[in-house]
Amino acid sequence: MTSANAAANLSRDETAARSASISLRDVRVELDLTGAPDAGRTGFPTVVTLEFDATVEATWVDFIGESVERVVVNGVDRDVAWDGARILLAGLEGENVVRIEAVGAYSRSGEGLHRFRDPVDGETYLYTQYEPADARRVMPCFEQPDMKARFTFVVSAPAGWHVLSNQAAVRTEVHGDAQTVEFAPTLPLSSYITAVAAGPYHGASGEWSRDGLTVPLGAYCRASLARHFDADEILEITRQGLDFFHEAFGFPYPWSTYDQVFVPEYNLGAMENPGLVTFTEAYVFRGASTDAQHEARANTILHEMAHMWFGDLVTMRWWDDLWLKESFADYMGSHASAAATRFADTWVSFAARRKAWAYQQDQLPTTHPIVADIPDLEAAKLNFDGITYAKGASVLKQLVAYAGEDAFFEGARRYFRAHAYGNTTLDDLLAHLEAASGRDLRAWSAAWLETTGMSTLTYDREAGELIQTDPRPHRLAIGCYALRDGRLERNALVEADLRDERTRVELPDADLVLINDGDLTYAKARLDARSLDAVEEALSTLEDALARGLVWSALWNATRDGELPARRYLEIVRRHAPGEAHVGLLGGVTGNAAFAIGHYVPIEARAEERRAWLDLTWAQTQAAAPGGDAQLAWARALSGAAAFDDARAGELRAMLDGAAPVPAGLPLDADLRWSWLTALAATGHAGEADADAELARDDTATGRTARIRVLAARRDADVRAAAWHAAWDDRSLTNDHLDATIAGARTGESRSMLARFDDEYFARIRDTWSERSIEIARRLVTGLFPASDSLEPVDAWLAANADAPGALRRLVIEQRDHLARDLRVREASLRGR
């Protein structure tokens, strides 16, 4: 039984009661991974022995799998009482040993134990992914973060495979074609950060040493990706990060090994399993890659490394305090990148992209405080969002500036020493930060961690005042720039403290007043009319990348809010994006421009804007410096533009066929080829034979997924209809193949072909939520939400489904809000032209 149901959705109250009555000590997990589904077995045997004390006679253990075969409590066989999610344990005593024999189900959705077969060489790869509550898909367990235990994993797998877990192996026995690997017991861990990976992975090894501590390092990927795997850079970043955190946190790296595995069909960017971090294969660059991609990977490596302390060593008691790990890791990923690696300007990307995510999330009707109210697991699953990550990291950056970097890290060191291998809440951390800094942080917490929304900051030139909506305390700087000979140059930087709605500030005369210069606070900053004129003329002349990023952010936020007409925003992009030297900013700007055309430009003006955008992306692909990051960024943007307008279809087709030269220096690798081919399919210039021919060139897992997208993107109403129904009904689709099917169906001008399914969408989503895993259901609910020109259908569904699961309603409400914004901004753009 694998459906999401009431029994599977654990609540905060019931888990708190369970942990109050159960003291878990040790868990032994025996997994037999020697059988394969295509050999007649659909699952894998899993045997778990739990040792715990109890003050109750009965409780339950969580498990979602194929079957439960046997339950033994203190040596006595008990009747199996399992509802598909919970196993009843009766006859408990003060001290207990419980053995459960069960069969888990291999996953193709990235939840639990995911099984992947590589089409290149036929090899099989396994890995686990549990957060927040999918360990129960692999082993019967107490699935809540505050019930930590020492876990011992014993894994049987085919001989010759790498078998990895949180600790180092202490025993390996080979029996013919199989091996059994036993790992050392872990230090106390929550179930959701235990992990196993097994398969014929390609690996690179190294070590890190400091102050008498030596940690073996490993980096792994599928064998068929070995030639693309730049393990040297990955291990270099790893060593730099361990150096930094060892010094900064003053607590030795707490786990015995540090392996990093890049795995296929992964739902996340990465996961912080101690000693065995898993990453998406998207970070194995099989073709051309920009410096921004390498920066993002480094940031993720360091984000997960920070979790070895924030989250793994010290873990939140319940998901309300998810921020205690994710906000800190998000902040630390950027901080360590800037301080310890070659990516010194990481804060530019943070300001432009991570905070954009936070701003968007914080304006939804479902926004929540950083310290959130999480009543159950479904709510927890949806709170891995822009608030918990990026807004949390943003306000922590403010806290570091407020309390002082030395005091902040001293508070962290005290926190780790006091709560190592335990569970905490907000108050625990604040107490240590206050003690280290000598500051009262309760008011800061109330203003930033326990509220929602953000301030919008504007400058009233006539009054000489900064105005903020939703007033809260800010410490920020205002940059004053003069426009001289067509260039913007800063001639003053004025610091200010804001608390009230209006604050008097003395600023020199300036063509551009850039509020929050340096990105010290979390707020939307507006450009006044004179400043807007100045950046329209000379944005790309600003020397400082962070200042340009903040201007681009201000322009985008004003466009999203309907205050800057979308078409004027696009004019600024066309004028200044070609001069944007920071490839991370360029990628964000081109993505925002494409989104603005599809969502915010009035329908009657879209064709004109799409042609202008196609012309620009085409021209810049030709004109950008050969072989540079900008050229690659423009070529990727060209893919999206060409999916709506076929004016360049002939040239693209000729380059793909080898009949015309590719722009000098542009690497027309497999990924870019598939992207261009998808665009051609969406405009009717490529079909199944072309997709098959491309697959013959790139018969890999990525190629097969790309082929699905190309086929679903063909400009044919029946094809789009088939893809739409396959997404809902084809249970054989993996998580990646489902994404490709949805993306293909939505590529290019899809609305006219999918509008007929609007009613069916709303008829399906509630049953889908109850029948499919939350990971798959979420993809369907968000990915196929109708891009309508009316709110009436979604409002009718919300009114008729007031009793629907809260997590489902949250997703629908958020999609409604996105649609309402589209309609509202289009209308404002019509008025503003």
XYZ file of N, CA and C in Angstrom, residues 518-652:
405
model
N 24.125 47.137 -1.241
C 24.867 46.197 -0.410
C 24.033 45.050 0.088
N 22.710 45.135 -0.116
C 21.786 44.040 0.222
C 21.880 43.638 1.687
N 21.721 44.617 2.576
C 21.837 44.342 4.004
C 20.533 43.882 4.636
N 19.391 44.193 4.026
C 18.124 43.837 4.647
C 17.240 43.073 3.672
N 16.131 42.573 4.193
C 15.160 41.808 3.406
C 13.959 42.703 3.170
N 13.844 43.216 1.955
C 12.731 44.105 1.604
C 12.731 44.295 0.104
N 11.570 44.640 -0.416
C 11.492 45.048 -1.819
C 11.820 46.531 -1.891
N 12.751 46.878 -2.757
C 13.145 48.273 -2.935
C 12.617 48.773 -4.271
N 11.954 49.912 -4.249
C 11.429 50.516 -5.458
C 12.399 51.583 -5.981
N 12.359 51.769 -7.279
C 13.079 52.856 -7.922
C 12.101 53.996 -8.185
N 12.447 55.216 -7.758
C 11.582 56.350 -8.074
C 11.713 56.676 -9.557
N 10.885 57.584 -10.044
C 10.795 57.840 -11.479
C 12.131 58.284 -12.078
N 12.843 59.146 -11.382
C 14.140 59.624 -11.911
C 15.155 58.478 -11.919
N 15.142 57.666 -10.891
C 16.058 56.527 -10.839
C 15.743 55.530 -11.939
N 14.455 55.322 -12.194
C 14.070 54.401 -13.251
C 14.565 54.894 -14.604
N 14.448 56.187 -14.849
C 14.953 56.740 -16.106
C 16.463 56.537 -16.216
N 17.162 56.680 -15.095
C 18.624 56.545 -15.111
C 19.045 55.116 -15.424
N 18.386 54.147 -14.811
C 18.795 52.766 -15.082
C 18.335 52.325 -16.470
N 17.245 52.900 -16.945
C 16.834 52.581 -18.308
C 17.909 53.029 -19.295
N 18.571 54.125 -18.986
C 19.624 54.626 -19.872
C 20.947 53.905 -19.660
N 21.278 53.554 -18.419
C 22.674 53.178 -18.168
C 22.857 52.034 -17.186
N 21.881 51.174 -17.005
C 21.998 50.070 -16.032
C 23.267 49.263 -16.233
N 23.569 48.892 -17.452
C 24.704 47.991 -17.687
C 26.046 48.656 -17.455
N 26.075 49.967 -17.175
C 27.349 50.645 -16.906
C 27.729 50.590 -15.438
N 26.834 50.139 -14.571
C 27.169 50.007 -13.152
C 28.280 48.968 -13.012
N 29.391 49.348 -12.387
C 30.533 48.442 -12.301
C 30.297 47.310 -11.303
N 29.616 47.590 -10.223
C 29.452 46.600 -9.162
C 28.332 45.627 -9.523
N 28.668 44.322 -9.570
C 27.676 43.318 -9.952
C 26.539 43.243 -8.953
N 26.834 43.419 -7.665
C 25.766 43.363 -6.671
C 24.787 44.516 -6.885
N 25.293 45.704 -7.172
C 24.404 46.843 -7.434
C 23.532 46.564 -8.658
N 24.130 46.016 -9.716
C 23.313 45.680 -10.895
C 22.260 44.632 -10.524
N 22.660 43.645 -9.734
C 21.700 42.624 -9.341
C 20.542 43.201 -8.560
N 20.824 44.176 -7.694
C 19.753 44.789 -6.914
C 18.836 45.628 -7.803
N 19.398 46.281 -8.816
C 18.557 47.032 -9.755
C 17.691 46.074 -10.565
N 18.294 45.008 -11.093
C 17.497 44.023 -11.827
C 16.376 43.479 -10.944
N 16.680 43.232 -9.676
C 15.665 42.725 -8.751
C 14.546 43.735 -8.549
N 14.916 45.004 -8.375
C 13.897 46.047 -8.189
C 13.004 46.167 -9.422
N 13.601 46.078 -10.593
C 12.812 46.150 -11.829
C 11.849 44.965 -11.928
N 12.330 43.786 -11.604
C 11.487 42.597 -11.719
C 10.356 42.630 -10.701
N 10.643 43.022 -9.464
C 9.594 43.086 -8.455
C 8.527 44.109 -8.837
N 8.947 45.231 -9.402
C 7.969 46.236 -9.832
C 7.124 45.714 -10.984
N 7.733 44.918 -11.855
C 6.973 44.331 -12.959
C 5.967 43.315 -12.433
N 6.401 42.446 -11.524
C 5.505 41.435 -10.951
C 4.347 42.072 -10.202
N 4.592 43.247 -9.643
C 3.539 43.916 -8.879
C 2.673 44.825 -9.734
N 2.941 44.871 -11.029
C 2.119 45.678 -11.918
C 2.426 47.157 -11.874
N 3.522 47.562 -11.248
C 3.867 48.975 -11.160
C 4.758 49.423 -12.317
N 5.502 48.495 -12.880
C 6.303 48.779 -14.061
C 5.708 47.985 -15.211
N 5.225 48.662 -16.268
C 4.629 47.915 -17.385
C 5.593 46.868 -17.926
N 5.057 45.690 -18.183
C 5.906 44.590 -18.630
C 6.682 44.947 -19.890
N 6.073 45.681 -20.767
C 6.753 45.992 -22.024
C 7.903 46.980 -21.803
N 7.792 47.857 -20.816
C 8.924 48.733 -20.512
C 10.051 47.908 -19.877
N 9.682 46.982 -19.007
C 10.697 46.091 -18.436
C 11.452 45.375 -19.549
N 10.730 44.883 -20.526
C 11.367 44.148 -21.620
C 12.243 45.049 -22.471
N 11.863 46.306 -22.617
C 12.723 47.245 -23.325
C 14.050 47.422 -22.598
N 13.992 47.499 -21.268
C 15.223 47.636 -20.480
C 16.073 46.382 -20.620
N 15.435 45.225 -20.608
C 16.173 43.969 -20.779
C 16.866 43.940 -22.134
N 16.127 44.289 -23.178
C 16.725 44.241 -24.514
C 17.906 45.211 -24.637
N 17.828 46.292 -23.916
C 18.903 47.294 -24.005
C 20.125 46.904 -23.193
N 19.904 46.292 -22.007
C 21.034 46.119 -21.079
C 21.433 44.680 -20.796
N 20.580 43.709 -21.061
C 21.006 42.321 -20.842
C 22.207 41.940 -21.708
N 22.300 42.408 -22.964
C 23.491 42.063 -23.750
C 24.795 42.531 -23.122
N 24.737 43.519 -22.247
C 25.948 44.012 -21.592
C 26.165 43.447 -20.203
N 25.297 42.526 -19.772
C 25.422 41.974 -18.416
C 26.570 40.976 -18.371
N 27.593 41.308 -17.583
C 28.814 40.500 -17.545
C 28.736 39.358 -16.545
N 27.834 39.415 -15.592
C 27.722 38.361 -14.584
C 26.743 37.312 -15.104
N 27.251 36.116 -15.395
C 26.407 35.133 -16.064
C 25.255 34.675 -15.174
N 25.438 34.698 -13.858
C 24.329 34.358 -12.976
C 23.203 35.361 -13.092
N 23.536 36.639 -13.133
C 22.518 37.669 -13.330
C 21.891 37.548 -14.711
N 22.722 37.284 -15.712
C 22.198 37.171 -17.078
C 21.189 36.028 -17.167
N 21.497 34.894 -16.580
C 20.562 33.777 -16.625
C 19.246 34.106 -15.956
N 19.312 34.826 -14.831
C 18.083 35.216 -14.162
C 17.270 36.201 -14.969
N 17.935 37.149 -15.590
C 17.230 38.169 -16.375
C 16.575 37.554 -17.604
N 17.277 36.676 -18.313
C 16.666 36.065 -19.496
C 15.483 35.189 -19.105
N 15.587 34.506 -17.973
C 14.453 33.714 -17.512
C 13.261 34.577 -17.148
N 13.511 35.693 -16.469
C 12.417 36.592 -16.097
C 11.774 37.229 -17.327
N 12.595 37.572 -18.313
C 12.042 38.179 -19.524
C 11.103 37.207 -20.234
N 11.529 35.951 -20.372
C 10.669 34.961 -21.015
C 9.379 34.773 -20.231
N 9.473 34.773 -18.908
C 8.274 34.615 -18.082
C 7.347 35.813 -18.251
N 7.920 36.996 -18.278
C 7.098 38.205 -18.422
C 6.318 38.181 -19.730
N 6.946 37.727 -20.797
C 6.253 37.679 -22.090
C 5.071 36.724 -22.018
N 5.257 35.569 -21.396
C 4.204 34.572 -21.353
C 3.126 34.830 -20.339
N 3.395 35.656 -19.341
C 2.441 35.821 -18.247
C 1.953 37.253 -18.047
N 2.814 38.243 -18.293
C 2.475 39.606 -17.914
C 2.198 40.532 -19.097
N 2.697 40.206 -20.257
C 2.417 41.030 -21.431
C 0.972 40.782 -21.878
N 0.230 41.827 -22.168
C -1.141 41.631 -22.662
C -1.155 40.714 -23.882
N -2.182 39.896 -23.969
C -2.226 38.860 -25.005
C -2.060 39.452 -26.398
N -2.686 40.600 -26.648
C -2.645 41.171 -27.993
C -1.250 41.675 -28.368
N -0.362 41.845 -27.381
C 0.999 42.332 -27.672
C 2.039 41.212 -27.628
N 1.624 39.994 -27.336
C 2.602 38.933 -27.124
C 3.367 38.561 -28.392
N 2.689 38.475 -29.492
C 3.375 38.061 -30.720
C 4.525 39.007 -31.038
N 4.264 40.306 -30.891
C 5.309 41.295 -31.164
C 6.469 41.141 -30.198
N 6.156 40.959 -28.897
C 7.216 40.814 -27.903
C 7.984 39.506 -28.091
N 7.289 38.460 -28.472
C 7.977 37.188 -28.690
C 8.933 37.276 -29.872
N 8.531 37.969 -30.921
C 9.423 38.121 -32.060
C 10.648 38.957 -31.664
N 10.419 40.014 -30.902
C 11.551 40.841 -30.466
C 12.501 40.039 -29.584
N 11.933 39.187 -28.731
C 12.766 38.369 -27.841
C 13.526 37.312 -28.639
N 12.872 36.712 -29.606
C 13.556 35.744 -30.467
C 14.698 36.421 -31.215
N 14.442 37.590 -31.753
C 15.484 38.304 -32.492
C 16.677 38.603 -31.586
N 16.406 39.011 -30.343
C 17.506 39.340 -29.439
C 18.311 38.098 -29.070
N 17.630 37.024 -28.696
C 18.366 35.822 -28.290
C 19.168 35.262 -29.473
N 18.599 35.338 -30.668
C 19.319 34.876 -31.851
C 20.557 35.749 -32.097
N 20.364 37.051 -32.039
C 21.477 37.968 -32.319
C 22.592 37.810 -31.289
N 22.223 37.645 -30.020
C 23.250 37.536 -28.982
C 23.959 36.182 -29.018
N 23.255 35.149 -29.442
C 23.927 33.859 -29.618
C 25.021 33.984 -30.672
N 24.775 34.817 -31.696
C 25.769 35.033 -32.736
C 26.862 36.002 -32.292
N 26.476 37.009 -31.488
C 27.391 38.117 -31.215
C 28.212 37.951 -29.947
N 27.766 37.139 -29.025
C 28.480 36.994 -27.754
C 29.867 36.426 -27.981
N 30.759 36.688 -27.059
C 32.144 36.221 -27.183
C 32.171 34.718 -27.373
N 32.828 34.227 -28.407
C 32.841 32.786 -28.694
C 33.375 31.967 -27.517
N 32.631 30.924 -27.185
C 33.061 30.026 -26.137
C 32.838 30.537 -24.728
N 32.234 31.703 -24.587
C 32.038 32.268 -23.258
C 30.732 31.843 -22.625
N 30.609 32.133 -21.325
C 29.394 31.787 -20.597
C 28.178 32.513 -21.152
N 28.363 33.767 -21.558
C 27.229 34.544 -22.055
C 26.670 33.919 -23.331
N 27.531 33.459 -24.209
C 27.063 32.827 -25.443
C 26.190 31.615 -25.127
N 26.637 30.812 -24.176
C 25.865 29.626 -23.810
C 24.539 30.018 -23.167
N 24.552 31.045 -22.330
C 23.310 31.501 -21.698
C 22.312 31.986 -22.744
N 22.792 32.723 -23.751
C 21.891 33.210 -24.799
C 21.385 32.070 -25.662
N 22.226 31.079 -25.943
C 21.783 29.936 -26.746
C 20.706 29.148 -26.021
N 20.807 29.065 -24.716
C 19.765 28.396 -23.946
C 18.485 29.223 -23.941
N 18.616 30.529 -23.818
C 17.419 31.389 -23.879
C 16.760 31.309 -25.242
N 17.562 31.133 -26.274
C 17.029 30.996 -27.628
C 16.089 29.798 -27.725
N 16.374 28.744 -27.012
C 15.512 27.558 -27.041
C 14.089 27.903 -26.627
N 13.961 28.637 -25.534
C 12.633 29.011 -25.083
C 11.935 29.953 -26.032
N 12.682 30.901 -26.569
C 12.079 31.856 -27.498
C 11.605 31.165 -28.765
N 12.383 30.206 -29.262
C 12.044 29.527 -30.510
C 10.887 28.562 -30.360
N 10.467 28.260 -29.134
C 9.319 27.382 -28.933
C 8.000 28.088 -29.218
N 8.022 29.409 -29.307
C 6.803 30.187 -29.548
C 6.761 30.815 -30.938
N 7.900 30.982 -31.548
C 7.981 31.700 -32.825
C 8.946 30.934 -33.718
N 8.503 30.561 -34.914
C 9.321 29.702 -35.768
C 10.136 30.471 -36.799
N 10.329 31.777 -36.577
C 11.052 32.569 -37.563
C 12.488 32.093 -37.752
N 13.061 31.437 -36.777
C 14.434 30.943 -36.894
C 14.485 29.426 -36.970
N 13.349 28.809 -37.214
C 13.303 27.348 -37.224
C 14.216 26.766 -38.301
N 14.250 27.383 -39.452
C 15.082 26.867 -40.529
C 16.548 26.878 -40.163
N 17.019 27.979 -39.573
C 18.428 28.070 -39.183
C 18.771 27.070 -38.085
N 17.871 26.945 -37.092
C 18.128 25.984 -36.018
C 18.190 24.567 -36.573
